[in-house]
């Protein structure tokens, strides 16, 4: 029984020599030193690479900025040079213009006859009527008399044809106007005749109303039963006559509005 109780303790606790070897600090430091050196070396490599990239980026930016500055300054200087050249050329042309004007004034003052002739020539060229006279006179110098006569004859013939066309068109319009006038007069006559006929019908309607009123007076002497039957028929005929008279009176008013007396 004593042997069974001691075996678990011998299995659960390791030997003192083994524990001392595994938990020795020197052994741990020897194990960790190669990994730390490798990590430090890698960190230094990354730091060096980052610094190289940063330096190259800064150098490129400096080169680009210097290039931009040199280019812009060159363009600016070129622009200034161009403006100076333009200014000098403008001053030269301005001086030349004033010199020419001055010379022209001096020449005009020293030669008044030539100046008057030049002014007259300019007036002939600018004004419409003198320009036309000058054109025909110049044309007469270079064109023969026969060609001018033939040209004038052609223009006269063309004007004659235009007048003939105008006359033919005027005759057509005159005939159309006469036909319309005839139709108007014929329609006016027909309207006057229709108005007279309508007036006769209206007079007939008045006569019918008068006869109906007299018939109503006569029916008053008849017996009540028979008189009522005839009286309703007479009243109906009288109302129809009044309606027709009113319609025909409106037609008469329309004809009168056209200026036709009925």
Tab-separated table of C-alpha atoms in Angstrom:
chain	number	residue	atom	x	y	z
A	1	UNK	CA	0.000	0.000	0.000
A	2	UNK	CA	2.915	2.369	0.760
A	3	UNK	CA	4.332	1.856	-2.749
A	4	UNK	CA	1.004	2.821	-4.445
A	5	UNK	CA	0.815	6.082	-2.567
A	6	UNK	CA	4.288	7.289	-3.546
A	7	UNK	CA	4.057	6.646	-7.331
A	8	UNK	CA	1.705	9.595	-8.127
A	9	UNK	CA	4.052	12.104	-6.457
A	10	UNK	CA	7.016	10.852	-8.447
A	11	UNK	CA	5.115	11.269	-11.739
A	12	UNK	CA	3.656	14.698	-11.056
A	13	UNK	CA	6.891	16.535	-10.000
A	14	UNK	CA	9.857	16.564	-12.452
A	15	UNK	CA	13.441	16.234	-11.440
A	16	UNK	CA	15.255	19.314	-10.124
A	17	UNK	CA	17.967	19.160	-12.797
A	18	UNK	CA	15.446	19.314	-15.632
A	19	UNK	CA	13.604	22.345	-14.154
A	20	UNK	CA	16.818	24.239	-13.739
A	21	UNK	CA	17.807	23.752	-17.398
A	22	UNK	CA	14.520	24.925	-18.873
A	23	UNK	CA	14.004	28.009	-16.630
A	24	UNK	CA	17.621	29.299	-16.816
A	25	UNK	CA	17.705	33.038	-17.892
A	26	UNK	CA	20.919	32.673	-19.850
A	27	UNK	CA	19.373	29.915	-21.967
A	28	UNK	CA	16.334	32.156	-22.669
A	29	UNK	CA	18.560	35.073	-23.702
A	30	UNK	CA	20.571	32.865	-26.010
A	31	UNK	CA	17.335	31.700	-27.649
A	32	UNK	CA	15.882	35.208	-28.064
A	33	UNK	CA	19.020	36.987	-29.378
A	34	UNK	CA	18.935	35.766	-33.054
A	35	UNK	CA	15.217	36.722	-33.515
A	36	UNK	CA	15.702	40.200	-32.018
A	37	UNK	CA	18.705	40.835	-34.253
A	38	UNK	CA	16.699	39.771	-37.314
A	39	UNK	CA	13.775	42.012	-36.344
A	40	UNK	CA	16.061	44.980	-35.785
A	41	UNK	CA	17.778	44.373	-39.137
A	42	UNK	CA	14.417	44.215	-40.940
A	43	UNK	CA	13.254	47.419	-39.229
A	44	UNK	CA	16.408	49.188	-40.282
A	45	UNK	CA	15.949	47.999	-43.868
A	46	UNK	CA	12.349	49.269	-43.933
A	47	UNK	CA	13.394	52.579	-42.414
A	48	UNK	CA	16.183	52.972	-44.970
A	49	UNK	CA	13.844	52.119	-47.843
A	50	UNK	CA	11.244	54.632	-46.582
A	51	UNK	CA	13.877	57.315	-46.281
A	52	UNK	CA	15.105	56.611	-49.824
A	53	UNK	CA	11.552	56.851	-51.229
A	54	UNK	CA	10.919	60.059	-49.287
A	55	UNK	CA	14.171	61.585	-50.487
A	56	UNK	CA	13.491	60.665	-54.114
A	57	UNK	CA	9.988	62.131	-53.874
A	58	UNK	CA	11.283	65.378	-52.415
A	59	UNK	CA	13.995	65.618	-55.086
A	60	UNK	CA	11.441	65.040	-57.879
A	61	UNK	CA	9.114	67.671	-56.428
A	62	UNK	CA	11.955	70.169	-56.168
A	63	UNK	CA	12.994	69.494	-59.770
A	64	UNK	CA	9.401	69.869	-61.010
A	65	UNK	CA	8.885	73.084	-59.084
A	66	UNK	CA	12.139	74.547	-60.362
A	67	UNK	CA	11.180	73.533	-63.920
A	68	UNK	CA	7.770	75.182	-63.566
A	69	UNK	CA	9.354	78.325	-62.201
A	70	UNK	CA	11.868	78.498	-65.000
A	71	UNK	CA	9.160	77.864	-67.664
A	72	UNK	CA	6.744	80.414	-66.235
A	73	UNK	CA	9.437	83.013	-65.874
A	74	UNK	CA	10.493	82.382	-69.479
A	75	UNK	CA	6.878	82.803	-70.706
A	76	UNK	CA	6.443	85.921	-68.605
A	77	UNK	CA	9.636	87.427	-69.933
A	78	UNK	CA	8.614	86.507	-73.477
A	79	UNK	CA	5.248	88.207	-72.943
A	80	UNK	CA	6.912	91.332	-71.677
A	81	UNK	CA	9.238	91.342	-74.671
A	82	UNK	CA	6.269	90.944	-77.028
A	83	UNK	CA	4.438	93.827	-75.359
A	84	UNK	CA	7.536	96.010	-75.671
A	85	UNK	CA	7.855	95.128	-79.354
A	86	UNK	CA	4.161	95.865	-79.957
A	87	UNK	CA	4.452	99.182	-78.159
A	88	UNK	CA	7.509	100.201	-80.166
A	89	UNK	CA	5.789	99.173	-83.445
A	90	UNK	CA	2.626	101.074	-82.474
A	91	UNK	CA	4.639	104.185	-81.698
A	92	UNK	CA	6.463	103.843	-85.015
A	93	UNK	CA	3.178	103.487	-86.981
A	94	UNK	CA	1.635	106.361	-85.058
A	95	UNK	CA	4.576	108.613	-85.846
A	96	UNK	CA	4.436	107.541	-89.491
A	97	UNK	CA	0.693	108.279	-89.662
A	98	UNK	CA	1.070	111.738	-88.215
A	99	UNK	CA	3.971	112.404	-90.548
A	100	UNK	CA	1.817	111.402	-93.545
A	101	UNK	CA	-1.041	113.585	-92.356
A	102	UNK	CA	1.314	116.466	-91.830
A	103	UNK	CA	2.792	115.988	-95.311
A	104	UNK	CA	-0.685	115.823	-96.818
A	105	UNK	CA	-1.737	119.040	-95.109
A	106	UNK	CA	1.424	120.771	-96.297
A	107	UNK	CA	0.915	119.522	-99.874
A	108	UNK	CA	-2.751	120.582	-99.845
A	109	UNK	CA	-1.798	124.006	-98.554
A	110	UNK	CA	0.943	124.440	-101.150
A	111	UNK	CA	-1.157	123.117	-104.092
A	112	UNK	CA	-4.749	124.394	-103.711
A	113	UNK	CA	-5.676	123.588	-107.321
A	114	UNK	CA	-4.760	119.927	-106.923
A	115	UNK	CA	-6.591	119.832	-103.610
A	116	UNK	CA	-9.783	121.216	-105.156
A	117	UNK	CA	-9.523	118.718	-108.010
A	118	UNK	CA	-9.074	115.846	-105.595
A	119	UNK	CA	-12.075	117.008	-103.555
A	120	UNK	CA	-14.193	117.273	-106.706
A	121	UNK	CA	-13.124	113.800	-107.812
A	122	UNK	CA	-13.987	112.412	-104.394
A	123	UNK	CA	-17.393	114.076	-104.597
A	124	UNK	CA	-18.014	112.533	-108.006
A	125	UNK	CA	-17.139	109.097	-106.671
A	126	UNK	CA	-19.119	109.371	-103.428
A	127	UNK	CA	-22.343	111.103	-104.509
A	128	UNK	CA	-24.881	108.987	-106.376
A	129	UNK	CA	-25.989	111.254	-109.205
A	130	UNK	CA	-22.536	112.520	-110.229
A	131	UNK	CA	-21.268	108.954	-110.034
A	132	UNK	CA	-23.983	107.857	-112.460
A	133	UNK	CA	-23.169	110.684	-114.860
A	134	UNK	CA	-19.498	109.852	-114.658
A	135	UNK	CA	-20.276	106.178	-115.287
A	136	UNK	CA	-22.317	106.861	-118.411
A	137	UNK	CA	-19.795	109.348	-119.739
A	138	UNK	CA	-16.966	106.889	-119.224
A	139	UNK	CA	-19.033	104.132	-120.791
A	140	UNK	CA	-19.666	106.361	-123.781
A	141	UNK	CA	-15.939	106.725	-124.301
A	142	UNK	CA	-15.307	102.979	-124.456
A	143	UNK	CA	-18.533	101.736	-126.067
A	144	UNK	CA	-19.577	102.532	-129.608
A	145	UNK	CA	-22.688	104.499	-130.412
A	146	UNK	CA	-24.366	101.557	-132.143
A	147	UNK	CA	-24.041	99.289	-129.134
A	148	UNK	CA	-25.454	102.009	-126.894
A	149	UNK	CA	-28.426	102.449	-129.248
A	150	UNK	CA	-29.073	98.716	-129.344
A	151	UNK	CA	-28.870	98.573	-125.562
A	152	UNK	CA	-31.322	101.466	-125.204
A	153	UNK	CA	-33.651	99.789	-127.730
A	154	UNK	CA	-33.560	96.545	-125.698
A	155	UNK	CA	-34.383	98.426	-122.508
A	156	UNK	CA	-37.275	100.241	-124.197
A	157	UNK	CA	-38.609	96.950	-125.544
A	158	UNK	CA	-38.413	95.401	-122.096
A	159	UNK	CA	-40.294	98.352	-120.601
A	160	UNK	CA	-42.943	98.051	-123.345
A	161	UNK	CA	-43.443	94.359	-122.520
A	162	UNK	CA	-43.776	95.194	-118.843
A	163	UNK	CA	-46.425	97.808	-119.633
A	164	UNK	CA	-48.349	95.346	-121.834
A	165	UNK	CA	-48.349	92.784	-119.030
A	166	UNK	CA	-49.531	95.452	-116.621
A	167	UNK	CA	-52.366	96.404	-118.981
A	168	UNK	CA	-53.444	92.768	-119.433
A	169	UNK	CA	-53.491	92.240	-115.694
A	170	UNK	CA	-55.469	95.472	-115.249
A	171	UNK	CA	-58.052	94.358	-117.823
A	172	UNK	CA	-58.503	91.023	-116.053
A	173	UNK	CA	-59.021	92.746	-112.722
A	174	UNK	CA	-61.437	95.218	-114.325
A	175	UNK	CA	-63.510	92.381	-115.790
A	176	UNK	CA	-63.560	90.619	-112.429
A	177	UNK	CA	-64.697	93.830	-110.749
A	178	UNK	CA	-67.462	94.335	-113.331
A	179	UNK	CA	-68.652	90.763	-112.903
A	180	UNK	CA	-68.692	91.151	-109.134
A	181	UNK	CA	-70.562	94.420	-109.491
A	182	UNK	CA	-73.120	92.784	-111.759
A	183	UNK	CA	-73.567	89.975	-109.282
A	184	UNK	CA	-73.918	92.492	-106.496
A	185	UNK	CA	-76.524	94.493	-108.377
A	186	UNK	CA	-78.350	91.321	-109.376
A	187	UNK	CA	-78.294	90.100	-105.799
A	188	UNK	CA	-79.428	93.518	-104.608
A	189	UNK	CA	-82.358	93.383	-107.018
A	190	UNK	CA	-83.239	89.877	-105.934
A	191	UNK	CA	-83.070	90.897	-102.281
A	192	UNK	CA	-85.373	93.856	-102.970
A	193	UNK	CA	-87.852	91.567	-104.747
A	194	UNK	CA	-87.683	89.036	-101.923
A	195	UNK	CA	-88.258	91.808	-99.409
A	196	UNK	CA	-91.335	92.960	-101.267
A	197	UNK	CA	-92.690	89.433	-101.348
A	198	UNK	CA	-92.011	89.046	-97.633
A	199	UNK	CA	-93.768	92.352	-97.016
A	200	UNK	CA	-96.831	91.037	-98.933
A	201	UNK	CA	-96.808	87.871	-96.837
A	202	UNK	CA	-96.668	89.929	-93.647
A	203	UNK	CA	-99.649	91.940	-94.868
A	204	UNK	CA	-101.442	88.667	-95.518
A	205	UNK	CA	-100.655	87.596	-91.955
A	206	UNK	CA	-102.205	90.821	-90.670
A	207	UNK	CA	-105.332	90.084	-92.739
A	208	UNK	CA	-105.469	86.548	-91.328
A	209	UNK	CA	-105.301	87.908	-87.775
A	210	UNK	CA	-108.087	90.370	-88.566
A	211	UNK	CA	-110.264	87.638	-90.053
A	212	UNK	CA	-109.563	85.375	-87.093
A	213	UNK	CA	-110.582	88.100	-84.677
A	214	UNK	CA	-113.831	88.611	-86.638
A	215	UNK	CA	-114.430	84.855	-86.621
A	216	UNK	CA	-114.038	84.801	-82.844
A	217	UNK	CA	-116.724	87.465	-82.582
A	218	UNK	CA	-119.039	85.410	-84.767
A	219	UNK	CA	-118.333	82.251	-82.708
A	220	UNK	CA	-119.580	84.111	-79.642
A	221	UNK	CA	-123.088	83.806	-81.012
A	222	UNK	CA	-122.822	80.001	-81.442
A	223	UNK	CA	-123.712	77.455	-78.745
A	224	UNK	CA	-120.980	77.008	-76.168
A	225	UNK	CA	-120.007	73.414	-77.105
A	226	UNK	CA	-119.640	74.054	-80.815
A	227	UNK	CA	-118.110	77.508	-80.306
A	228	UNK	CA	-115.335	76.130	-78.027
A	229	UNK	CA	-114.270	73.610	-80.690
A	230	UNK	CA	-113.971	76.285	-83.395
A	231	UNK	CA	-112.456	78.835	-81.015
A	232	UNK	CA	-109.475	76.540	-80.171
A	233	UNK	CA	-108.751	75.965	-83.869
A	234	UNK	CA	-108.933	79.692	-84.624
A	235	UNK	CA	-106.618	80.495	-81.713
A	236	UNK	CA	-104.076	77.958	-82.952
A	237	UNK	CA	-104.167	79.389	-86.479
A	238	UNK	CA	-103.813	82.932	-85.109
A	239	UNK	CA	-100.702	82.011	-83.062
A	240	UNK	CA	-99.109	80.369	-86.093
A	241	UNK	CA	-99.811	83.461	-88.177
A	242	UNK	CA	-98.194	85.687	-85.506
A	243	UNK	CA	-95.112	83.416	-85.380
A	244	UNK	CA	-94.670	83.543	-89.157
A	245	UNK	CA	-95.152	87.313	-89.114
A	246	UNK	CA	-92.421	87.701	-86.479
A	247	UNK	CA	-89.964	85.523	-88.469
A	248	UNK	CA	-90.644	87.413	-91.696
A	249	UNK	CA	-90.228	90.755	-89.922
A	250	UNK	CA	-86.693	89.682	-88.859
A	251	UNK	CA	-85.862	88.866	-92.465
A	252	UNK	CA	-87.057	92.317	-93.521
A	253	UNK	CA	-84.728	93.840	-90.886
A	254	UNK	CA	-81.763	91.899	-92.300
A	255	UNK	CA	-82.453	93.154	-95.833
A	256	UNK	CA	-82.763	96.719	-94.544
A	257	UNK	CA	-79.380	96.397	-92.813
A	258	UNK	CA	-77.782	95.864	-96.244
A	259	UNK	CA	-79.030	99.317	-97.276
A	260	UNK	CA	-81.843	97.998	-99.442
A	261	UNK	CA	-85.169	99.727	-99.010
A	262	UNK	CA	-88.169	97.416	-99.082
